[in-house]
PDB file of C-alpha atoms in Angstrom:
ATOM      1  CA  UNK Q  20     -43.650 -90.912  37.225  1.00 82.00           C
ATOM      2  CA  UNK Q  21     -42.898 -89.698  40.834  1.00 88.00           C
ATOM      3  CA  UNK Q  22     -44.918 -89.236  43.788  1.00 92.00           C
ATOM      4  CA  UNK Q  23     -44.602 -87.243  46.956  1.00 96.00           C
ATOM      5  CA  UNK Q  24     -46.756 -88.024  49.899  1.00 96.00           C
ATOM      6  CA  UNK Q  25     -47.069 -86.519  53.200  1.00 96.00           C
ATOM      7  CA  UNK Q  26     -48.763 -88.092  56.332  1.00 95.00           C
ATOM      8  CA  UNK Q  27     -48.892 -87.283  60.092  1.00 96.00           C
ATOM      9  CA  UNK Q  28     -50.936 -84.130  60.411  1.00 95.00           C
ATOM     10  CA  UNK Q  29     -53.721 -83.511  62.828  1.00 97.00           C
ATOM     11  CA  UNK Q  30     -55.055 -81.645  65.864  1.00 98.00           C
ATOM     12  CA  UNK Q  31     -52.854 -81.319  68.809  1.00 98.00           C
ATOM     13  CA  UNK Q  32     -53.091 -79.078  72.115  1.00 98.00           C
ATOM     14  CA  UNK Q  33     -50.440 -76.278  72.394  1.00 98.00           C
ATOM     15  CA  UNK Q  34     -47.269 -77.757  73.987  1.00 98.00           C
ATOM     16  CA  UNK Q  35     -48.030 -80.968  72.253  1.00 98.00           C
ATOM     17  CA  UNK Q  36     -45.955 -82.909  69.507  1.00 98.00           C
ATOM     18  CA  UNK Q  37     -46.610 -84.281  66.138  1.00 98.00           C
ATOM     19  CA  UNK Q  38     -44.218 -86.033  63.645  1.00 98.00           C
ATOM     20  CA  UNK Q  39     -44.760 -85.619  59.821  1.00 98.00           C
ATOM     21  CA  UNK Q  40     -43.536 -87.950  57.137  1.00 98.00           C
ATOM     22  CA  UNK Q  41     -43.120 -87.555  53.542  1.00 98.00           C
ATOM     23  CA  UNK Q  42     -42.020 -90.430  51.102  1.00 97.00           C
ATOM     24  CA  UNK Q  43     -40.942 -90.038  47.509  1.00 95.00           C
ATOM     25  CA  UNK Q  44     -41.593 -92.893  45.289  1.00 92.00           C
ATOM     26  CA  UNK Q  45     -41.284 -93.690  41.460  1.00 90.00           C
ATOM     27  CA  UNK Q  46     -38.380 -93.949  38.926  1.00 88.00           C
ATOM     28  CA  UNK Q  47     -36.008 -91.896  41.014  1.00 86.00           C
ATOM     29  CA  UNK Q  48     -32.241 -91.618  40.144  1.00 88.00           C
ATOM     30  CA  UNK Q  49     -31.386 -89.088  42.921  1.00 91.00           C
ATOM     31  CA  UNK Q  50     -32.738 -86.870  45.543  1.00 94.00           C
ATOM     32  CA  UNK Q  51     -30.923 -83.762  46.699  1.00 95.00           C
ATOM     33  CA  UNK Q  52     -32.676 -81.493  49.262  1.00 97.00           C
ATOM     34  CA  UNK Q  53     -35.749 -82.354  50.939  1.00 97.00           C
ATOM     35  CA  UNK Q  54     -37.632 -79.854  52.928  1.00 98.00           C
ATOM     36  CA  UNK Q  55     -40.810 -78.714  54.664  1.00 98.00           C
ATOM     37  CA  UNK Q  56     -42.841 -75.801  54.160  1.00 98.00           C
ATOM     38  CA  UNK Q  57     -46.219 -74.471  55.500  1.00 98.00           C
ATOM     39  CA  UNK Q  58     -48.661 -72.031  54.616  1.00 98.00           C
ATOM     40  CA  UNK Q  59     -51.226 -70.626  57.174  1.00 97.00           C
ATOM     41  CA  UNK Q  60     -54.641 -69.044  56.050  1.00 92.00           C
ATOM     42  CA  UNK Q  61     -53.934 -65.650  54.406  1.00 95.00           C
ATOM     43  CA  UNK Q  62     -50.182 -66.064  54.425  1.00 96.00           C
ATOM     44  CA  UNK Q  63     -47.429 -67.002  51.978  1.00 97.00           C
ATOM     45  CA  UNK Q  64     -45.888 -70.282  51.651  1.00 98.00           C
ATOM     46  CA  UNK Q  65     -42.717 -70.273  54.002  1.00 98.00           C
ATOM     47  CA  UNK Q  66     -39.774 -72.683  54.713  1.00 98.00           C
ATOM     48  CA  UNK Q  67     -39.872 -74.244  57.865  1.00 98.00           C
ATOM     49  CA  UNK Q  68     -36.807 -76.609  57.536  1.00 98.00           C
ATOM     50  CA  UNK Q  69     -34.726 -78.400  54.918  1.00 98.00           C
ATOM     51  CA  UNK Q  70     -31.952 -81.091  54.886  1.00 98.00           C
ATOM     52  CA  UNK Q  71     -29.514 -81.944  52.058  1.00 96.00           C
ATOM     53  CA  UNK Q  72     -28.685 -85.503  51.198  1.00 92.00           C
ATOM     54  CA  UNK Q  73     -25.458 -85.147  53.204  1.00 92.00           C
ATOM     55  CA  UNK Q  74     -27.350 -84.171  56.341  1.00 94.00           C
ATOM     56  CA  UNK Q  75     -26.823 -80.467  56.495  1.00 97.00           C
ATOM     57  CA  UNK Q  76     -29.901 -78.807  57.931  1.00 98.00           C
ATOM     58  CA  UNK Q  77     -31.440 -75.343  58.119  1.00 98.00           C
ATOM     59  CA  UNK Q  78     -34.581 -73.969  60.088  1.00 98.00           C
ATOM     60  CA  UNK Q  79     -36.818 -70.920  60.019  1.00 98.00           C
ATOM     61  CA  UNK Q  80     -36.022 -68.824  63.129  1.00 98.00           C
ATOM     62  CA  UNK Q  81     -39.548 -69.453  64.514  1.00 97.00           C
ATOM     63  CA  UNK Q  82     -39.062 -73.340  64.793  1.00 98.00           C
ATOM     64  CA  UNK Q  83     -35.559 -73.576  65.844  1.00 98.00           C
ATOM     65  CA  UNK Q  84     -35.037 -75.512  69.067  1.00 98.00           C
ATOM     66  CA  UNK Q  85     -38.742 -76.983  68.709  1.00 98.00           C
ATOM     67  CA  UNK Q  86     -38.754 -78.820  65.171  1.00 98.00           C
ATOM     68  CA  UNK Q  87     -36.128 -81.527  63.932  1.00 98.00           C
ATOM     69  CA  UNK Q  88     -35.823 -82.461  60.402  1.00 98.00           C
ATOM     70  CA  UNK Q  89     -34.290 -85.746  59.447  1.00 98.00           C
ATOM     71  CA  UNK Q  90     -34.215 -88.035  56.436  1.00 97.00           C
ATOM     72  CA  UNK Q  91     -33.753 -91.939  55.838  1.00 96.00           C
ATOM     73  CA  UNK Q  92     -32.160 -91.896  52.405  1.00 94.00           C
ATOM     74  CA  UNK Q  93     -32.776 -95.895  52.138  1.00 94.00           C
ATOM     75  CA  UNK Q  94     -36.421 -95.055  52.183  1.00 95.00           C
ATOM     76  CA  UNK Q  95     -36.427 -91.750  50.361  1.00 95.00           C
ATOM     77  CA  UNK Q  96     -38.334 -90.457  53.338  1.00 97.00           C
ATOM     78  CA  UNK Q  97     -37.994 -86.953  55.326  1.00 98.00           C
ATOM     79  CA  UNK Q  98     -39.394 -86.496  58.694  1.00 98.00           C
ATOM     80  CA  UNK Q  99     -40.378 -83.374  60.707  1.00 98.00           C
ATOM     81  CA  UNK Q 100     -40.572 -83.730  64.440  1.00 98.00           C
ATOM     82  CA  UNK Q 101     -42.612 -81.094  65.861  1.00 98.00           C
ATOM     83  CA  UNK Q 102     -42.330 -80.358  69.714  1.00 98.00           C
ATOM     84  CA  UNK Q 103     -43.691 -77.450  71.959  1.00 98.00           C
ATOM     85  CA  UNK Q 104     -46.367 -76.818  69.303  1.00 98.00           C
ATOM     86  CA  UNK Q 105     -48.048 -73.335  69.377  1.00 98.00           C
ATOM     87  CA  UNK Q 106     -51.232 -72.030  67.901  1.00 97.00           C
ATOM     88  CA  UNK Q 107     -49.202 -70.039  65.374  1.00 97.00           C
ATOM     89  CA  UNK Q 108     -47.757 -73.341  63.948  1.00 98.00           C
ATOM     90  CA  UNK Q 109     -51.205 -74.153  62.540  1.00 98.00           C
ATOM     91  CA  UNK Q 110     -50.938 -74.399  58.724  1.00 98.00           C
ATOM     92  CA  UNK Q 111     -50.965 -76.858  55.849  1.00 98.00           C
ATOM     93  CA  UNK Q 112     -47.512 -78.263  55.808  1.00 98.00           C
ATOM     94  CA  UNK Q 113     -46.023 -79.252  52.379  1.00 98.00           C
ATOM     95  CA  UNK Q 114     -43.014 -81.531  51.728  1.00 98.00           C
ATOM     96  CA  UNK Q 115     -40.782 -80.407  48.852  1.00 98.00           C
ATOM     97  CA  UNK Q 116     -38.312 -82.671  47.142  1.00 97.00           C
ATOM     98  CA  UNK Q 117     -35.591 -82.045  44.647  1.00 96.00           C
ATOM     99  CA  UNK Q 118     -35.252 -85.083  42.717  1.00 93.00           C
ATOM    100  CA  UNK Q 119     -33.757 -86.365  39.303  1.00 92.00           C
ATOM    101  CA  UNK Q 120     -35.270 -89.137  37.401  1.00 88.00           C
ATOM    102  CA  UNK Q 121     -32.851 -91.127  34.969  1.00 85.00           C
ATOM    103  CA  UNK Q 122     -31.549 -89.119  32.196  1.00 86.00           C
ATOM    104  CA  UNK Q 123     -33.309 -86.031  33.275  1.00 89.00           C
ATOM    105  CA  UNK Q 124     -32.284 -82.764  35.414  1.00 92.00           C
ATOM    106  CA  UNK Q 125     -33.305 -82.254  39.038  1.00 93.00           C
ATOM    107  CA  UNK Q 126     -36.831 -80.978  39.431  1.00 93.00           C
ATOM    108  CA  UNK Q 127     -38.774 -79.610  42.590  1.00 96.00           C
ATOM    109  CA  UNK Q 128     -41.767 -81.949  43.218  1.00 95.00           C
ATOM    110  CA  UNK Q 129     -44.441 -80.950  45.851  1.00 97.00           C
ATOM    111  CA  UNK Q 130     -46.514 -83.077  48.071  1.00 97.00           C
ATOM    112  CA  UNK Q 131     -50.351 -82.548  48.625  1.00 96.00           C
ATOM    113  CA  UNK Q 132     -49.921 -81.158  51.930  1.00 97.00           C
ATOM    114  CA  UNK Q 133     -51.136 -82.265  55.427  1.00 97.00           C
ATOM    115  CA  UNK Q 134     -53.092 -80.083  57.768  1.00 98.00           C
ATOM    116  CA  UNK Q 135     -51.536 -79.376  61.446  1.00 98.00           C
ATOM    117  CA  UNK Q 136     -53.845 -77.647  63.892  1.00 98.00           C
ATOM    118  CA  UNK Q 137     -52.651 -76.616  67.332  1.00 98.00           C
ATOM    119  CA  UNK Q 138     -55.736 -75.545  69.433  1.00 97.00           C
ATOM    120  CA  UNK Q 139     -56.858 -76.172  72.822  1.00 95.00           C
TER     121      UNK Q 139
END
């Protein structure tokens, strides 16, 4: 059994900051890519940022220079530091983790999502 749990969402004013966390737990053999996605009302889910176990990162153009993804491999945790937030960043943010359990192939696991609302 594995779990992926996000935390850190909330309401913030435009220009403000939030830090999201996502922890993976359970009988984990290895974690590869950890990523953040978001889904706004009426829109498709989109990739926000991803990070490999070696530390390589990629970002959506809309968040480059404002968001920073990082991870703590010892804690199986990924973070998303969001600065200079805009109303268009409002969405449910989901964590996605590529993990392998002992003796099993890699699979993608999703968290339950955390709401981020940017509004004055």
